[in-house]
JSON list of C-alpha atoms in Angstrom, two decimals:
[
{"chain": "A", "resi": 13, "resn": "MET", "atom": "CA", "xyz": [104.80, 46.66, 128.59]},
{"chain": "A", "resi": 14, "resn": "SER", "atom": "CA", "xyz": [101.71, 44.52, 127.94]},
{"chain": "A", "resi": 15, "resn": "ARG", "atom": "CA", "xyz": [98.37, 46.06, 127.02]},
{"chain": "A", "resi": 16, "resn": "LYS", "atom": "CA", "xyz": [96.81, 44.80, 130.21]},
{"chain": "A", "resi": 17, "resn": "ILE", "atom": "CA", "xyz": [99.41, 46.51, 132.39]},
{"chain": "A", "resi": 18, "resn": "ALA", "atom": "CA", "xyz": [98.89, 49.67, 130.42]},
{"chain": "A", "resi": 19, "resn": "PHE", "atom": "CA", "xyz": [95.18, 49.44, 130.82]},
{"chain": "A", "resi": 20, "resn": "LEU", "atom": "CA", "xyz": [95.60, 48.83, 134.60]},
{"chain": "A", "resi": 21, "resn": "LEU", "atom": "CA", "xyz": [97.87, 51.84, 134.90]},
{"chain": "A", "resi": 22, "resn": "PHE", "atom": "CA", "xyz": [95.51, 54.06, 132.84]},
{"chain": "A", "resi": 23, "resn": "GLY", "atom": "CA", "xyz": [92.51, 52.89, 134.87]},
{"chain": "A", "resi": 24, "resn": "THR", "atom": "CA", "xyz": [94.34, 53.55, 138.15]},
{"chain": "A", "resi": 25, "resn": "VAL", "atom": "CA", "xyz": [95.36, 57.08, 137.10]},
{"chain": "A", "resi": 26, "resn": "PHE", "atom": "CA", "xyz": [91.75, 57.74, 135.82]},
{"chain": "A", "resi": 27, "resn": "GLY", "atom": "CA", "xyz": [90.27, 56.50, 139.16]},
{"chain": "A", "resi": 28, "resn": "PHE", "atom": "CA", "xyz": [92.68, 58.57, 141.08]},
{"chain": "A", "resi": 29, "resn": "ALA", "atom": "CA", "xyz": [91.75, 61.65, 139.03]},
{"chain": "A", "resi": 30, "resn": "LEU", "atom": "CA", "xyz": [87.98, 60.93, 139.61]},
{"chain": "A", "resi": 31, "resn": "SER", "atom": "CA", "xyz": [88.64, 60.71, 143.27]},
{"chain": "A", "resi": 32, "resn": "ARG", "atom": "CA", "xyz": [90.72, 63.85, 143.42]},
{"chain": "A", "resi": 33, "resn": "VAL", "atom": "CA", "xyz": [88.11, 65.99, 141.67]},
{"chain": "A", "resi": 34, "resn": "GLY", "atom": "CA", "xyz": [85.43, 64.68, 143.96]},
{"chain": "A", "resi": 35, "resn": "ALA", "atom": "CA", "xyz": [83.51, 62.68, 141.35]},
{"chain": "A", "resi": 36, "resn": "SER", "atom": "CA", "xyz": [83.19, 59.82, 143.85]},
{"chain": "A", "resi": 37, "resn": "ASP", "atom": "CA", "xyz": [81.81, 62.10, 146.59]},
{"chain": "A", "resi": 38, "resn": "TYR", "atom": "CA", "xyz": [78.04, 61.63, 147.02]},
{"chain": "A", "resi": 39, "resn": "ASP", "atom": "CA", "xyz": [77.69, 65.03, 148.69]},
{"chain": "A", "resi": 40, "resn": "LEU", "atom": "CA", "xyz": [79.46, 66.82, 145.86]},
{"chain": "A", "resi": 41, "resn": "ILE", "atom": "CA", "xyz": [77.33, 65.00, 143.23]},
{"chain": "A", "resi": 42, "resn": "TYR", "atom": "CA", "xyz": [74.27, 65.97, 145.27]},
{"chain": "A", "resi": 43, "resn": "ALA", "atom": "CA", "xyz": [75.41, 69.54, 145.32]},
{"chain": "A", "resi": 44, "resn": "MET", "atom": "CA", "xyz": [75.90, 69.57, 141.59]},
{"chain": "A", "resi": 45, "resn": "PHE", "atom": "CA", "xyz": [72.33, 68.21, 140.82]},
{"chain": "A", "resi": 46, "resn": "SER", "atom": "CA", "xyz": [70.82, 70.57, 143.35]},
{"chain": "A", "resi": 47, "resn": "GLY", "atom": "CA", "xyz": [72.62, 73.59, 141.83]},
{"chain": "A", "resi": 48, "resn": "GLN", "atom": "CA", "xyz": [74.64, 74.44, 144.93]},
{"chain": "A", "resi": 49, "resn": "ASP", "atom": "CA", "xyz": [78.10, 73.66, 143.47]},
{"chain": "A", "resi": 50, "resn": "PHE", "atom": "CA", "xyz": [79.04, 73.42, 139.92]},
{"chain": "A", "resi": 51, "resn": "LYS", "atom": "CA", "xyz": [82.61, 72.37, 140.30]},
{"chain": "A", "resi": 52, "resn": "LEU", "atom": "CA", "xyz": [81.86, 68.85, 139.19]},
{"chain": "A", "resi": 53, "resn": "ALA", "atom": "CA", "xyz": [79.73, 70.01, 136.24]},
{"chain": "A", "resi": 54, "resn": "LEU", "atom": "CA", "xyz": [82.74, 71.90, 135.03]},
{"chain": "A", "resi": 55, "resn": "VAL", "atom": "CA", "xyz": [84.78, 68.76, 135.23]},
{"chain": "A", "resi": 56, "resn": "ILE", "atom": "CA", "xyz": [82.22, 66.89, 133.21]},
{"chain": "A", "resi": 57, "resn": "ILE", "atom": "CA", "xyz": [82.07, 69.73, 130.58]},
{"chain": "A", "resi": 58, "resn": "THR", "atom": "CA", "xyz": [85.87, 69.67, 130.39]},
{"chain": "A", "resi": 59, "resn": "ALA", "atom": "CA", "xyz": [85.76, 65.93, 129.72]},
{"chain": "A", "resi": 60, "resn": "ILE", "atom": "CA", "xyz": [83.10, 66.40, 127.01]},
{"chain": "A", "resi": 61, "resn": "VAL", "atom": "CA", "xyz": [85.10, 69.26, 125.29]},
{"chain": "A", "resi": 62, "resn": "THR", "atom": "CA", "xyz": [88.29, 67.08, 125.49]},
{"chain": "A", "resi": 63, "resn": "ALA", "atom": "CA", "xyz": [86.59, 64.12, 123.89]},
{"chain": "A", "resi": 64, "resn": "ALA", "atom": "CA", "xyz": [85.09, 66.29, 121.24]},
{"chain": "A", "resi": 65, "resn": "ILE", "atom": "CA", "xyz": [88.48, 67.60, 120.28]},
{"chain": "A", "resi": 66, "resn": "GLY", "atom": "CA", "xyz": [89.96, 64.15, 120.39]},
{"chain": "A", "resi": 67, "resn": "MET", "atom": "CA", "xyz": [87.16, 62.87, 118.10]},
{"chain": "A", "resi": 68, "resn": "LYS", "atom": "CA", "xyz": [87.83, 65.77, 115.61]},
{"chain": "A", "resi": 69, "resn": "ILE", "atom": "CA", "xyz": [91.52, 64.98, 115.57]},
{"chain": "A", "resi": 70, "resn": "LEU", "atom": "CA", "xyz": [90.80, 61.38, 114.97]},
{"chain": "A", "resi": 71, "resn": "ALA", "atom": "CA", "xyz": [88.48, 62.28, 112.01]},
{"chain": "A", "resi": 72, "resn": "LEU", "atom": "CA", "xyz": [91.13, 64.67, 110.61]},
{"chain": "A", "resi": 73, "resn": "ALA", "atom": "CA", "xyz": [93.66, 61.87, 110.82]},
{"chain": "A", "resi": 74, "resn": "GLY", "atom": "CA", "xyz": [91.47, 59.74, 108.61]},
{"chain": "A", "resi": 75, "resn": "ASN", "atom": "CA", "xyz": [90.18, 57.67, 111.52]},
{"chain": "A", "resi": 76, "resn": "LYS", "atom": "CA", "xyz": [93.53, 55.97, 111.80]},
{"chain": "A", "resi": 77, "resn": "GLY", "atom": "CA", "xyz": [95.22, 54.94, 115.05]},
{"chain": "A", "resi": 78, "resn": "PHE", "atom": "CA", "xyz": [98.87, 55.60, 116.02]},
{"chain": "A", "resi": 79, "resn": "ARG", "atom": "CA", "xyz": [100.02, 52.44, 114.16]},
{"chain": "A", "resi": 80, "resn": "GLY", "atom": "CA", "xyz": [97.81, 53.22, 111.16]},
{"chain": "A", "resi": 81, "resn": "GLN", "atom": "CA", "xyz": [95.03, 50.83, 112.03]},
{"chain": "A", "resi": 82, "resn": "GLU", "atom": "CA", "xyz": [91.51, 51.67, 110.86]},
{"chain": "A", "resi": 83, "resn": "ILE", "atom": "CA", "xyz": [89.24, 53.05, 113.68]},
{"chain": "A", "resi": 84, "resn": "THR", "atom": "CA", "xyz": [85.56, 52.99, 113.00]},
{"chain": "A", "resi": 85, "resn": "VAL", "atom": "CA", "xyz": [83.25, 55.32, 114.82]},
{"chain": "A", "resi": 86, "resn": "SER", "atom": "CA", "xyz": [79.59, 54.73, 114.12]},
{"chain": "A", "resi": 87, "resn": "LYS", "atom": "CA", "xyz": [76.52, 56.44, 115.44]},
{"chain": "A", "resi": 88, "resn": "LYS", "atom": "CA", "xyz": [73.88, 54.41, 117.21]},
{"chain": "A", "resi": 89, "resn": "PRO", "atom": "CA", "xyz": [70.41, 55.03, 115.98]},
{"chain": "A", "resi": 90, "resn": "LEU", "atom": "CA", "xyz": [68.14, 57.08, 118.23]},
{"chain": "A", "resi": 91, "resn": "ASN", "atom": "CA", "xyz": [65.06, 55.16, 119.41]},
{"chain": "A", "resi": 92, "resn": "LYS", "atom": "CA", "xyz": [62.78, 54.81, 122.43]},
{"chain": "A", "resi": 93, "resn": "TYR", "atom": "CA", "xyz": [65.28, 52.46, 124.07]},
{"chain": "A", "resi": 94, "resn": "ASN", "atom": "CA", "xyz": [67.81, 55.34, 124.30]},
{"chain": "A", "resi": 95, "resn": "ILE", "atom": "CA", "xyz": [65.24, 57.22, 126.38]},
{"chain": "A", "resi": 96, "resn": "TYR", "atom": "CA", "xyz": [64.45, 54.19, 128.49]},
{"chain": "A", "resi": 97, "resn": "GLY", "atom": "CA", "xyz": [68.14, 53.50, 129.05]},
{"chain": "A", "resi": 98, "resn": "GLY", "atom": "CA", "xyz": [68.88, 57.21, 129.89]},
{"chain": "A", "resi": 99, "resn": "LEU", "atom": "CA", "xyz": [66.02, 57.24, 132.44]},
{"chain": "A", "resi": 100, "resn": "ILE", "atom": "CA", "xyz": [67.31, 53.97, 134.14]},
{"chain": "A", "resi": 101, "resn": "PHE", "atom": "CA", "xyz": [70.92, 55.40, 134.08]},
{"chain": "A", "resi": 102, "resn": "GLY", "atom": "CA", "xyz": [69.87, 58.74, 135.53]},
{"chain": "A", "resi": 103, "resn": "THR", "atom": "CA", "xyz": [67.73, 57.19, 138.21]},
{"chain": "A", "resi": 104, "resn": "GLY", "atom": "CA", "xyz": [70.65, 54.89, 139.24]},
{"chain": "A", "resi": 105, "resn": "TRP", "atom": "CA", "xyz": [73.01, 57.81, 139.22]},
{"chain": "A", "resi": 106, "resn": "ALA", "atom": "CA", "xyz": [70.64, 59.87, 141.36]},
{"chain": "A", "resi": 107, "resn": "MET", "atom": "CA", "xyz": [70.10, 57.01, 143.85]},
{"chain": "A", "resi": 108, "resn": "SER", "atom": "CA", "xyz": [73.72, 55.85, 144.14]},
{"chain": "A", "resi": 109, "resn": "GLY", "atom": "CA", "xyz": [75.53, 59.16, 143.47]},
{"chain": "A", "resi": 110, "resn": "ALA", "atom": "CA", "xyz": [77.71, 57.31, 140.96]},
{"chain": "A", "resi": 111, "resn": "CYS", "atom": "CA", "xyz": [78.04, 56.34, 137.35]},
{"chain": "A", "resi": 112, "resn": "PRO", "atom": "CA", "xyz": [80.03, 53.21, 136.39]},
{"chain": "A", "resi": 113, "resn": "GLY", "atom": "CA", "xyz": [83.42, 54.99, 136.46]},
{"chain": "A", "resi": 114, "resn": "THR", "atom": "CA", "xyz": [82.87, 56.67, 139.72]},
{"chain": "A", "resi": 115, "resn": "ALA", "atom": "CA", "xyz": [81.44, 53.61, 141.19]},
{"chain": "A", "resi": 116, "resn": "LEU", "atom": "CA", "xyz": [84.83, 51.83, 140.74]},
{"chain": "A", "resi": 117, "resn": "ALA", "atom": "CA", "xyz": [86.51, 54.84, 142.33]},
{"chain": "A", "resi": 118, "resn": "GLN", "atom": "CA", "xyz": [84.13, 54.52, 145.29]},
{"chain": "A", "resi": 119, "resn": "VAL", "atom": "CA", "xyz": [85.03, 50.89, 145.69]},
{"chain": "A", "resi": 120, "resn": "GLY", "atom": "CA", "xyz": [88.76, 51.81, 145.45]},
{"chain": "A", "resi": 121, "resn": "GLU", "atom": "CA", "xyz": [88.12, 54.30, 148.26]},
{"chain": "A", "resi": 122, "resn": "GLY", "atom": "CA", "xyz": [86.43, 51.63, 150.35]},
{"chain": "A", "resi": 123, "resn": "LYS", "atom": "CA", "xyz": [82.99, 53.16, 150.21]},
{"chain": "A", "resi": 124, "resn": "LEU", "atom": "CA", "xyz": [80.30, 50.52, 150.77]},
{"chain": "A", "resi": 125, "resn": "LEU", "atom": "CA", "xyz": [77.90, 52.29, 148.55]},
{"chain": "A", "resi": 126, "resn": "GLY", "atom": "CA", "xyz": [80.19, 51.65, 145.69]},
{"chain": "A", "resi": 127, "resn": "LEU", "atom": "CA", "xyz": [79.77, 47.92, 146.06]},
{"chain": "A", "resi": 128, "resn": "PHE", "atom": "CA", "xyz": [76.03, 48.12, 145.88]},
{"chain": "A", "resi": 129, "resn": "THR", "atom": "CA", "xyz": [76.31, 50.28, 142.84]},
{"chain": "A", "resi": 130, "resn": "MET", "atom": "CA", "xyz": [78.58, 47.78, 141.10]},
{"chain": "A", "resi": 131, "resn": "LEU", "atom": "CA", "xyz": [76.17, 44.98, 141.96]},
{"chain": "A", "resi": 132, "resn": "GLY", "atom": "CA", "xyz": [73.38, 47.07, 140.26]},
{"chain": "A", "resi": 133, "resn": "ILE", "atom": "CA", "xyz": [75.57, 47.68, 137.25]},
{"chain": "A", "resi": 134, "resn": "ILE", "atom": "CA", "xyz": [76.32, 43.89, 136.95]},
{"chain": "A", "resi": 135, "resn": "ILE", "atom": "CA", "xyz": [72.65, 42.96, 137.34]},
{"chain": "A", "resi": 136, "resn": "GLY", "atom": "CA", "xyz": [71.58, 45.65, 134.86]},
{"chain": "A", "resi": 137, "resn": "THR", "atom": "CA", "xyz": [74.16, 44.46, 132.29]},
{"chain": "A", "resi": 138, "resn": "TYR", "atom": "CA", "xyz": [72.99, 40.91, 132.65]},
{"chain": "A", "resi": 139, "resn": "LEU", "atom": "CA", "xyz": [69.32, 41.92, 132.20]},
{"chain": "A", "resi": 140, "resn": "TYR", "atom": "CA", "xyz": [70.12, 43.98, 129.17]},
{"chain": "A", "resi": 141, "resn": "ALA", "atom": "CA", "xyz": [71.96, 40.95, 127.61]},
{"chain": "A", "resi": 142, "resn": "LEU", "atom": "CA", "xyz": [68.88, 38.83, 128.24]},
{"chain": "A", "resi": 143, "resn": "ILE", "atom": "CA", "xyz": [66.50, 41.38, 126.83]},
{"chain": "A", "resi": 144, "resn": "SER", "atom": "CA", "xyz": [68.59, 42.36, 123.84]},
{"chain": "A", "resi": 145, "resn": "LYS", "atom": "CA", "xyz": [69.12, 38.76, 122.77]},
{"chain": "A", "resi": 146, "resn": "ASN", "atom": "CA", "xyz": [65.43, 38.37, 122.21]},
{"chain": "A", "resi": 147, "resn": "ASN", "atom": "CA", "xyz": [64.99, 41.95, 120.71]},
{"chain": "A", "resi": 148, "resn": "PRO", "atom": "CA", "xyz": [67.54, 42.84, 118.08]},
{"chain": "A", "resi": 149, "resn": "ASN", "atom": "CA", "xyz": [66.17, 46.41, 117.83]},
{"chain": "A", "resi": 150, "resn": "ILE", "atom": "CA", "xyz": [67.67, 47.32, 121.15]}
]
């Protein structure tokens, strides 16, 4: 099976999972941020713990992949641009009720809001490329 097909299948399963847990539901996201329902927060915490365990296993394996290839995991330096980016990301998430992954799930569900969110993601990525090209510190 080619890698592209594997990525497509993994993305489809991931999008289905996001949809099933309600991560693409604006009302559930609002309920999480307003403290009314923490179901989605528990899903996010579970994802963080799973990723942390996976990173630990990767480190214990000598940062080698399944086929023995070297995997590098580097930390990005913390600076003011991390704060700016976090504020922009958080504002976008609050306004749209979606992060990049859930926006794709919303588009897959046929939600119009997801298309506007994807447009914002594309424009933001383009602007970042323009700004970072002239400022190597970003």
